[in-house]
mmCIF file of C-alpha atoms in Angstrom:
data_model
loop_
_atom_site.group_PDB
_atom_site.id
_atom_site.type_symbol
_atom_site.label_atom_id
_atom_site.label_comp_id
_atom_site.label_asym_id
_atom_site.label_seq_id
_atom_site.Cartn_x
_atom_site.Cartn_y
_atom_site.Cartn_z
ATOM 1 C CA MET A 1 0.142 -0.147 0.169
ATOM 2 C CA SER A 2 2.905 2.481 0.708
ATOM 3 C CA GLU A 3 4.595 0.903 -2.952
ATOM 4 C CA ASP A 4 1.647 2.178 -4.341
ATOM 5 C CA ARG A 5 1.523 5.956 -2.678
ATOM 6 C CA SER A 6 5.130 6.454 -3.873
ATOM 7 C CA ASN A 7 4.727 5.915 -7.108
ATOM 8 C CA LEU A 8 1.340 7.934 -7.251
ATOM 9 C CA LYS A 9 3.494 10.985 -4.874
ATOM 10 C CA LYS A 10 3.558 13.954 -7.530
ATOM 11 C CA LYS A 11 6.945 15.533 -9.148
ATOM 12 C CA ILE A 12 7.854 18.892 -7.705
ATOM 13 C CA LEU A 13 9.687 21.402 -10.003
ATOM 14 C CA SER A 14 11.376 23.790 -8.898
ATOM 15 C CA VAL A 15 11.215 27.217 -10.082
ATOM 16 C CA VAL A 16 14.497 29.992 -8.563
ATOM 17 C CA VAL A 17 13.046 33.265 -9.396
ATOM 18 C CA SER A 18 16.476 36.016 -8.620
ATOM 19 C CA VAL A 19 14.839 39.185 -7.460
ATOM 20 C CA TYR A 20 16.966 42.671 -7.353
ATOM 21 C CA ASN A 21 15.119 45.602 -7.405
ATOM 22 C CA GLU A 22 12.144 44.251 -8.835
ATOM 23 C CA GLU A 23 9.676 45.302 -6.014
ATOM 24 C CA GLN A 24 7.192 46.949 -8.684
ATOM 25 C CA ALA A 25 6.186 43.376 -10.565
ATOM 26 C CA LEU A 26 6.724 40.805 -7.463
ATOM 27 C CA LYS A 27 3.342 40.467 -7.292
ATOM 28 C CA GLU A 28 2.253 40.709 -10.720
ATOM 29 C CA CYS A 29 5.295 37.404 -10.715
ATOM 30 C CA TYR A 30 3.849 35.879 -8.275
ATOM 31 C CA THR A 31 0.348 35.798 -9.586
ATOM 32 C CA GLU A 32 1.368 34.810 -13.468
ATOM 33 C CA MET A 33 3.956 32.078 -11.705
ATOM 34 C CA LYS A 34 0.537 30.726 -9.514
ATOM 35 C CA ARG A 35 -1.695 30.581 -12.477
ATOM 36 C CA VAL A 36 0.221 28.108 -14.305
ATOM 37 C CA LEU A 37 1.993 26.542 -11.934
ATOM 38 C CA ASP A 38 -1.180 25.531 -10.893
ATOM 39 C CA THR A 39 -2.847 24.052 -13.327
ATOM 40 C CA LEU A 40 1.058 21.864 -13.609
ATOM 41 C CA SER A 41 0.303 17.719 -13.551
ATOM 42 C CA TRP A 42 4.008 18.185 -11.524
ATOM 43 C CA ASP A 43 3.856 20.322 -7.533
ATOM 44 C CA HIS A 44 5.786 22.962 -7.461
ATOM 45 C CA GLU A 45 8.147 24.868 -5.059
ATOM 46 C CA LEU A 46 8.454 28.539 -5.940
ATOM 47 C CA ILE A 47 11.620 30.000 -4.958
ATOM 48 C CA PHE A 48 12.880 33.894 -4.610
ATOM 49 C CA VAL A 49 16.073 34.677 -3.950
ATOM 50 C CA ASN A 50 16.584 38.209 -3.194
ATOM 51 C CA ASP A 51 20.243 39.344 -4.468
ATOM 52 C CA GLY A 52 20.802 42.070 -1.650
ATOM 53 C CA SER A 53 17.699 44.282 -3.302
ATOM 54 C CA SER A 54 17.764 48.295 -2.048
ATOM 55 C CA ASP A 55 13.725 48.761 -2.617
ATOM 56 C CA GLY A 56 11.194 46.892 -0.901
ATOM 57 C CA SER A 57 11.259 43.674 -2.203
ATOM 58 C CA LEU A 58 12.005 41.673 0.065
ATOM 59 C CA GLU A 59 9.121 42.803 2.377
ATOM 60 C CA VAL A 60 7.239 41.668 -0.903
ATOM 61 C CA LEU A 61 8.622 38.284 -1.244
ATOM 62 C CA LYS A 62 8.131 37.682 2.731
ATOM 63 C CA ALA A 63 4.789 39.006 3.058
ATOM 64 C CA LEU A 64 3.852 36.025 -0.573
ATOM 65 C CA ALA A 65 5.977 33.583 1.790
ATOM 66 C CA SER A 66 3.541 34.161 4.568
ATOM 67 C CA GLU A 67 0.412 34.186 2.724
ATOM 68 C CA ASP A 68 1.517 30.608 0.872
ATOM 69 C CA GLN A 69 4.095 28.415 1.658
ATOM 70 C CA LYS A 70 5.210 26.640 -1.012
ATOM 71 C CA VAL A 71 6.606 30.130 -1.468
ATOM 72 C CA LYS A 72 10.521 29.694 -0.349
ATOM 73 C CA LEU A 73 13.284 32.671 -0.141
ATOM 74 C CA ILE A 74 16.411 33.217 0.443
ATOM 75 C CA SER A 75 17.321 36.904 1.093
ATOM 76 C CA PHE A 76 21.583 37.168 0.816
ATOM 77 C CA SER A 77 23.819 39.935 2.956
ATOM 78 C CA ARG A 78 24.019 42.118 -0.149
ATOM 79 C CA ASN A 79 24.320 41.772 -3.874
ATOM 80 C CA PHE A 80 26.376 38.944 -5.342
ATOM 81 C CA GLY A 81 24.686 39.415 -8.481
ATOM 82 C CA HIS A 82 21.946 37.106 -11.298
ATOM 83 C CA GLU A 83 24.644 34.357 -11.695
ATOM 84 C CA ALA A 84 25.192 33.712 -7.735
ATOM 85 C CA ALA A 85 21.596 33.818 -7.389
ATOM 86 C CA MET A 86 20.507 31.419 -10.074
ATOM 87 C CA ILE A 87 23.676 28.962 -8.069
ATOM 88 C CA ALA A 88 21.497 29.715 -4.681
ATOM 89 C CA GLY A 89 18.003 28.780 -6.015
ATOM 90 C CA LEU A 90 19.831 25.205 -7.483
ATOM 91 C CA ASP A 91 21.235 24.096 -4.403
ATOM 92 C CA TYR A 92 18.523 25.606 -1.753
ATOM 93 C CA SER A 93 15.986 23.520 -4.361
ATOM 94 C CA THR A 94 14.693 20.054 -3.576
ATOM 95 C CA GLY A 95 12.148 19.514 -6.964
ATOM 96 C CA ASP A 96 12.680 16.675 -9.102
ATOM 97 C CA GLY A 97 13.352 19.826 -12.644
ATOM 98 C CA VAL A 98 15.035 22.580 -12.112
ATOM 99 C CA VAL A 99 13.779 26.535 -14.069
ATOM 100 C CA CYS A 100 15.214 29.243 -13.433
ATOM 101 C CA MET A 101 13.905 32.259 -14.328
ATOM 102 C CA ASP A 102 13.385 36.327 -14.449
ATOM 103 C CA ALA A 103 11.854 38.091 -11.989
ATOM 104 C CA ASP A 104 10.210 40.749 -14.746
ATOM 105 C CA LEU A 105 7.861 38.032 -16.614
ATOM 106 C CA GLN A 106 10.220 38.345 -19.782
ATOM 107 C CA HIS A 107 10.375 34.871 -19.311
ATOM 108 C CA PRO A 108 7.350 33.062 -19.596
ATOM 109 C CA PRO A 109 5.367 31.124 -17.178
ATOM 110 C CA GLU A 110 3.881 29.759 -20.242
ATOM 111 C CA CYS A 111 6.685 27.793 -20.887
ATOM 112 C CA LEU A 112 6.449 26.094 -18.355
ATOM 113 C CA PRO A 113 4.704 23.114 -19.446
ATOM 114 C CA ARG A 114 6.789 22.910 -22.539
ATOM 115 C CA ILE A 115 9.190 22.187 -20.375
ATOM 116 C CA ILE A 116 7.573 19.737 -18.087
ATOM 117 C CA ARG A 117 6.436 17.932 -21.618
ATOM 118 C CA ALA A 118 10.276 17.443 -22.177
ATOM 119 C CA PHE A 119 11.247 16.852 -19.152
ATOM 120 C CA GLU A 120 8.772 13.885 -19.328
ATOM 121 C CA GLU A 121 10.107 12.512 -22.425
ATOM 122 C CA GLY A 122 13.736 11.815 -20.809
ATOM 123 C CA ASN A 123 15.375 14.782 -20.902
ATOM 124 C CA GLU A 124 17.638 16.170 -18.295
ATOM 125 C CA VAL A 125 18.808 19.976 -19.716
ATOM 126 C CA ILE A 126 16.636 22.354 -21.610
ATOM 127 C CA SER A 127 18.127 25.472 -22.701
ATOM 128 C CA MET A 128 15.508 28.126 -23.644
ATOM 129 C CA VAL A 129 16.635 29.754 -27.129
ATOM 130 C CA ARG A 130 15.064 33.570 -27.184
ATOM 131 C CA THR A 131 14.161 34.488 -31.012
ATOM 132 C CA ARG A 132 12.595 37.889 -29.999
ATOM 133 C CA ASN A 133 13.387 40.554 -27.478
ATOM 134 C CA LYS A 134 10.551 43.465 -27.991
ATOM 135 C CA SER A 135 12.296 45.437 -25.077
ATOM 136 C CA ALA A 136 16.001 44.732 -26.755
ATOM 137 C CA GLY A 137 17.849 47.704 -29.036
ATOM 138 C CA LEU A 138 18.901 46.600 -31.876
ATOM 139 C CA ILE A 139 22.721 47.529 -30.454
ATOM 140 C CA LYS A 140 21.927 44.835 -27.750
ATOM 141 C CA ASN A 141 21.347 42.366 -30.583
ATOM 142 C CA ILE A 142 23.565 43.322 -32.499
ATOM 143 C CA THR A 143 26.206 42.616 -29.299
ATOM 144 C CA SER A 144 24.740 39.645 -28.321
ATOM 145 C CA SER A 145 24.624 38.163 -31.150
ATOM 146 C CA GLY A 146 28.718 39.361 -32.180
ATOM 147 C CA PHE A 147 29.242 37.761 -28.883
ATOM 148 C CA TYR A 148 27.825 33.878 -29.022
ATOM 149 C CA TRP A 149 29.330 34.277 -32.973
ATOM 150 C CA LEU A 150 33.201 35.073 -31.479
ATOM 151 C CA ILE A 151 32.783 32.398 -28.603
ATOM 152 C CA ASN A 152 31.859 29.917 -31.069
ATOM 153 C CA CYS A 153 35.456 30.770 -33.512
ATOM 154 C CA ILE A 154 37.384 30.952 -30.116
ATOM 155 C CA SER A 155 36.252 28.111 -27.969
ATOM 156 C CA ASP A 156 36.375 24.103 -27.945
ATOM 157 C CA VAL A 157 33.115 24.215 -26.469
ATOM 158 C CA HIS A 158 29.504 24.692 -28.690
ATOM 159 C CA PHE A 159 27.383 27.881 -27.252
ATOM 160 C CA GLU A 160 23.118 27.698 -28.550
ATOM 161 C CA PRO A 161 22.950 31.325 -29.679
ATOM 162 C CA ASN A 162 20.590 33.207 -28.423
ATOM 163 C CA ALA A 163 20.515 31.006 -25.273
ATOM 164 C CA SER A 164 20.100 32.566 -21.860
ATOM 165 C CA ASP A 165 19.410 32.663 -18.160
ATOM 166 C CA PHE A 166 16.146 30.887 -18.499
ATOM 167 C CA PHE A 167 17.219 27.384 -18.108
ATOM 168 C CA ALA A 168 15.843 24.292 -17.239
ATOM 169 C CA VAL A 169 17.914 21.029 -15.686
ATOM 170 C CA SER A 170 16.754 17.507 -13.613
ATOM 171 C CA ARG A 171 17.821 17.048 -9.787
ATOM 172 C CA SER A 172 21.051 14.702 -11.276
ATOM 173 C CA VAL A 173 22.483 17.479 -13.450
ATOM 174 C CA ALA A 174 21.275 19.270 -10.413
ATOM 175 C CA GLU A 175 23.293 17.742 -8.107
ATOM 176 C CA VAL A 176 26.500 17.724 -10.827
ATOM 177 C CA LEU A 177 25.934 21.621 -10.849
ATOM 178 C CA LYS A 178 26.290 22.139 -7.591
ATOM 179 C CA GLY A 179 29.371 19.787 -6.397
ATOM 180 C CA ASN A 180 31.466 20.831 -9.410
ATOM 181 C CA TYR A 181 30.602 23.814 -10.458
ATOM 182 C CA ARG A 182 31.876 26.552 -7.863
ATOM 183 C CA GLU A 183 33.860 29.019 -9.820
ATOM 184 C CA LYS A 184 34.065 32.301 -8.741
ATOM 185 C CA VAL A 185 34.032 33.941 -11.628
ATOM 186 C CA ARG A 186 31.181 31.515 -13.730
ATOM 187 C CA PHE A 187 28.980 32.534 -17.035
ATOM 188 C CA LEU A 188 26.614 29.736 -15.514
ATOM 189 C CA ARG A 189 24.141 28.820 -19.037
ATOM 190 C CA GLY A 190 27.334 28.043 -20.558
ATOM 191 C CA TYR A 191 27.822 25.275 -17.983
ATOM 192 C CA VAL A 192 24.693 23.891 -18.506
ATOM 193 C CA GLN A 193 24.672 24.136 -22.358
ATOM 194 C CA ASN A 194 27.811 22.167 -22.238
ATOM 195 C CA VAL A 195 27.751 19.841 -19.195
ATOM 196 C CA GLY A 196 26.186 17.006 -20.788
ATOM 197 C CA PHE A 197 23.633 14.851 -19.790
ATOM 198 C CA GLN A 198 20.619 14.218 -22.674
ATOM 199 C CA LYS A 199 19.550 17.806 -24.253
ATOM 200 C CA THR A 200 16.784 19.593 -25.898
ATOM 201 C CA THR A 201 16.224 23.663 -26.913
ATOM 202 C CA LEU A 202 13.117 25.434 -27.237
ATOM 203 C CA GLU A 203 11.956 28.752 -29.081
ATOM 204 C CA TYR A 204 10.050 30.839 -26.748
ATOM 205 C CA GLU A 205 9.589 35.412 -27.200
ATOM 206 C CA ALA A 206 10.833 37.402 -24.463
ATOM 207 C CA GLY A 207 8.009 39.147 -22.913
ATOM 208 C CA VAL A 208 7.794 42.799 -22.150
ATOM 209 C CA ARG A 209 9.354 43.899 -19.388
ATOM 210 C CA VAL A 210 6.131 44.144 -16.827
ATOM 211 C CA ALA A 211 8.137 46.966 -14.168
ATOM 212 C CA GLY A 212 11.750 48.867 -14.174
ATOM 213 C CA GLU A 213 14.373 47.981 -15.877
ATOM 214 C CA SER A 214 17.269 45.930 -17.677
ATOM 215 C CA LYS A 215 19.732 45.953 -13.981
ATOM 216 C CA TYR A 216 22.642 44.999 -17.083
ATOM 217 C CA SER A 217 24.025 47.598 -18.560
ATOM 218 C CA LEU A 218 25.934 48.121 -21.960
ATOM 219 C CA LYS A 219 29.620 47.771 -19.266
ATOM 220 C CA LYS A 220 28.540 45.240 -17.126
ATOM 221 C CA LEU A 221 27.117 43.324 -20.516
ATOM 222 C CA PHE A 222 30.831 44.406 -21.833
ATOM 223 C CA ILE A 223 32.702 42.899 -18.799
ATOM 224 C CA PHE A 224 30.406 39.627 -18.735
ATOM 225 C CA SER A 225 31.643 39.002 -22.039
ATOM 226 C CA VAL A 226 35.014 39.626 -21.822
ATOM 227 C CA ASN A 227 35.054 36.733 -17.727
ATOM 228 C CA THR A 228 33.137 34.412 -20.121
ATOM 229 C CA ILE A 229 35.998 34.567 -22.991
ATOM 230 C CA LEU A 230 38.625 34.109 -20.398
ATOM 231 C CA CYS A 231 36.446 31.121 -18.627
ATOM 232 C CA PHE A 232 35.661 28.972 -21.710
ATOM 233 C CA SER A 233 38.812 29.762 -24.096
ATOM 234 C CA ASN A 234 42.521 29.844 -24.231
ATOM 235 C CA MET A 235 42.629 31.767 -27.339
ATOM 236 C CA PRO A 236 43.396 34.684 -25.828
ATOM 237 C CA LEU A 237 47.447 33.795 -24.292
ATOM 238 C CA LYS A 238 47.646 32.511 -27.832
ATOM 239 C CA LEU A 239 47.407 35.609 -29.421
ATOM 240 C CA GLY A 240 51.722 36.218 -28.486
ATOM 241 C CA ILE A 241 52.437 33.493 -30.777
ATOM 242 C CA TYR A 242 50.419 35.405 -33.789
ATOM 243 C CA ALA A 243 51.737 38.974 -32.329
ATOM 244 C CA GLY A 244 55.329 37.548 -32.419
ATOM 245 C CA ILE A 245 55.026 36.240 -35.706
ATOM 246 C CA LEU A 246 53.213 39.265 -37.505
ATOM 247 C CA SER A 247 55.643 41.735 -35.911
ATOM 248 C CA GLY A 248 58.836 39.316 -37.161
ATOM 249 C CA ALA A 249 57.048 39.308 -40.533
ATOM 250 C CA ALA A 250 56.901 43.455 -40.411
ATOM 251 C CA GLY A 251 60.692 43.613 -39.255
ATOM 252 C CA MET A 252 61.521 41.279 -42.297
ATOM 253 C CA ALA A 253 59.346 43.532 -44.420
ATOM 254 C CA VAL A 254 61.508 46.823 -43.788
ATOM 255 C CA LEU A 255 64.599 45.159 -43.048
ATOM 256 C CA VAL A 256 64.325 44.627 -47.120
ATOM 257 C CA TYR A 257 62.175 48.107 -47.479
ATOM 258 C CA THR A 258 65.624 49.891 -46.221
ATOM 259 C CA LEU A 259 68.502 47.678 -47.640
ATOM 260 C CA PHE A 260 66.668 48.748 -51.255
ATOM 261 C CA THR A 261 66.252 52.332 -50.802
ATOM 262 C CA ARG A 262 69.466 53.477 -48.284
ATOM 263 C CA GLN A 263 70.294 56.463 -50.403
ATOM 264 C CA GLY A 264 71.312 59.723 -48.845
ATOM 265 C CA ALA A 265 69.151 60.094 -46.001
ATOM 266 C CA PRO A 266 67.587 57.282 -44.090
ATOM 267 C CA SER A 267 64.311 56.696 -45.432
ATOM 268 C CA GLY A 268 61.643 54.897 -44.156
ATOM 269 C CA TYR A 269 61.431 57.049 -40.766
ATOM 270 C CA ALA A 270 57.860 57.079 -40.187
ATOM 271 C CA THR A 271 57.496 53.293 -41.259
ATOM 272 C CA ILE A 272 60.042 52.364 -38.097
ATOM 273 C CA VAL A 273 57.934 54.836 -35.852
ATOM 274 C CA VAL A 274 54.331 53.062 -36.963
ATOM 275 C CA LEU A 275 56.254 49.352 -36.450
ATOM 276 C CA ILE A 276 57.764 50.107 -33.111
ATOM 277 C CA CYS A 277 54.238 51.767 -32.257
ATOM 278 C CA PHE A 278 52.128 49.068 -33.256
ATOM 279 C CA MET A 279 54.836 46.610 -31.075
ATOM 280 C CA PHE A 280 54.354 48.511 -28.393
ATOM 281 C CA ALA A 281 50.213 48.057 -28.416
ATOM 282 C CA MET A 282 50.302 44.494 -29.169
ATOM 283 C CA MET A 283 52.942 43.640 -25.855
ATOM 284 C CA PHE A 284 50.535 45.702 -23.643
ATOM 285 C CA LEU A 285 47.729 44.140 -25.196
ATOM 286 C CA LEU A 286 48.530 40.660 -24.457
ATOM 287 C CA ILE A 287 50.404 42.291 -20.797
ATOM 288 C CA GLY A 288 46.196 43.320 -20.096
ATOM 289 C CA ILE A 289 44.971 39.656 -21.738
ATOM 290 C CA ILE A 290 47.760 37.631 -19.029
ATOM 291 C CA GLY A 291 46.684 39.769 -16.164
ATOM 292 C CA GLU A 292 42.793 39.711 -17.061
ATOM 293 C CA TYR A 293 43.593 35.881 -16.477
ATOM 294 C CA ILE A 294 45.515 36.328 -13.728
ATOM 295 C CA ALA A 295 43.352 38.343 -11.630
ATOM 296 C CA ILE A 296 40.915 35.091 -12.392
ATOM 297 C CA LEU A 297 43.528 33.014 -11.194
ATOM 298 C CA PHE A 298 44.104 35.142 -7.986
ATOM 299 C CA THR A 299 39.719 35.237 -7.322
ATOM 300 C CA GLU A 300 39.610 31.166 -7.305
ATOM 301 C CA LEU A 301 42.685 30.958 -4.898
ATOM 302 C CA LYS A 302 41.050 33.437 -2.504
ATOM 303 C CA ASP A 303 38.036 30.749 -2.448
ATOM 304 C CA ARG A 304 35.615 33.607 -0.855
ATOM 305 C CA PRO A 305 31.515 32.694 -0.725
ATOM 306 C CA VAL A 306 29.658 32.560 -3.833
ATOM 307 C CA TYR A 307 27.059 33.821 -1.966
ATOM 308 C CA ILE A 308 25.945 34.459 1.673
ATOM 309 C CA VAL A 309 22.693 33.668 2.817
ATOM 310 C CA ARG A 310 21.110 36.184 5.102
ATOM 311 C CA GLU A 311 17.628 35.025 6.512
ATOM 312 C CA THR A 312 15.381 32.738 4.355
ATOM 313 C CA ALA A 313 11.580 31.645 4.360
ATOM 314 C CA ASN A 314 10.198 28.107 4.176
ATOM 315 C CA ILE A 315 13.313 26.528 4.088
ATOM 316 C CA GLU A 316 12.663 23.270 5.407
ATOM 317 C CA HIS A 317 16.183 22.014 5.194
ATOM 318 C CA LYS A 318 19.958 23.222 5.893
ATOM 319 C CA HIS A 319 22.287 24.166 3.355
ATOM 320 C CA ARG A 320 25.612 22.143 4.239
#
């Protein structure tokens, strides 16, 4: 009899929602999430991770958690970043499947039934690929496409173009991410795409933000892109070899030019100046690249925590 009851027990879907200054969007986010989650064949837990918000987001989340026991709250001691919030959600999740989403409803909750079907078909990694983003400008779309083109050219691993932080993984994959992918400088959606296991992709159209504005400025996106490239490729370190070959070829060309044009006053002065400036520029570029790699190594060596939890609500177990 007990075996029959265990077989009838519903599977659980853990939905991880990272929150940073989303006070105006949270109630609508919760309403839309619950509207879809209550129709699913799986049970659910809704994990909100407050990433050190400075507005009233924490108070709204506490109110939601007090009204609904399926709403779980993790609040950081300060802002640790979007990736850290997703990792915390994975750490504290207990479901058979875990979905990471944003609180602004640009990741449509209507995709959750499709994700459940993908899980039931045996998939363990589900990458959500954005086909269109109404709120993104032309520059952001172009830079996003350029980033994926560049990283796929110089990296040994392949990244799905336009894949976002909207993804889903099974419990076994979540355990792998929790135990083995704890870098301080990281690209979580890259790990998800290349961790292995049976994988599929689902397309979605990003919705319009409910409230507020994007927390990723062009500067933050640039820094994030540089860190991602350095984490997944050692090609920039090899630029020294190519720069040396190029500089050597340029030096030989100047030598030949000088030998055949030395009549009276020395010629090629401007050419030599240009070459010296070029070689110094390449040298400083390479020193900067090496410095960035050393900075990443230094960050990993310090081994500081990915995040620090200040308080929780409706969390029944303690994270290790």
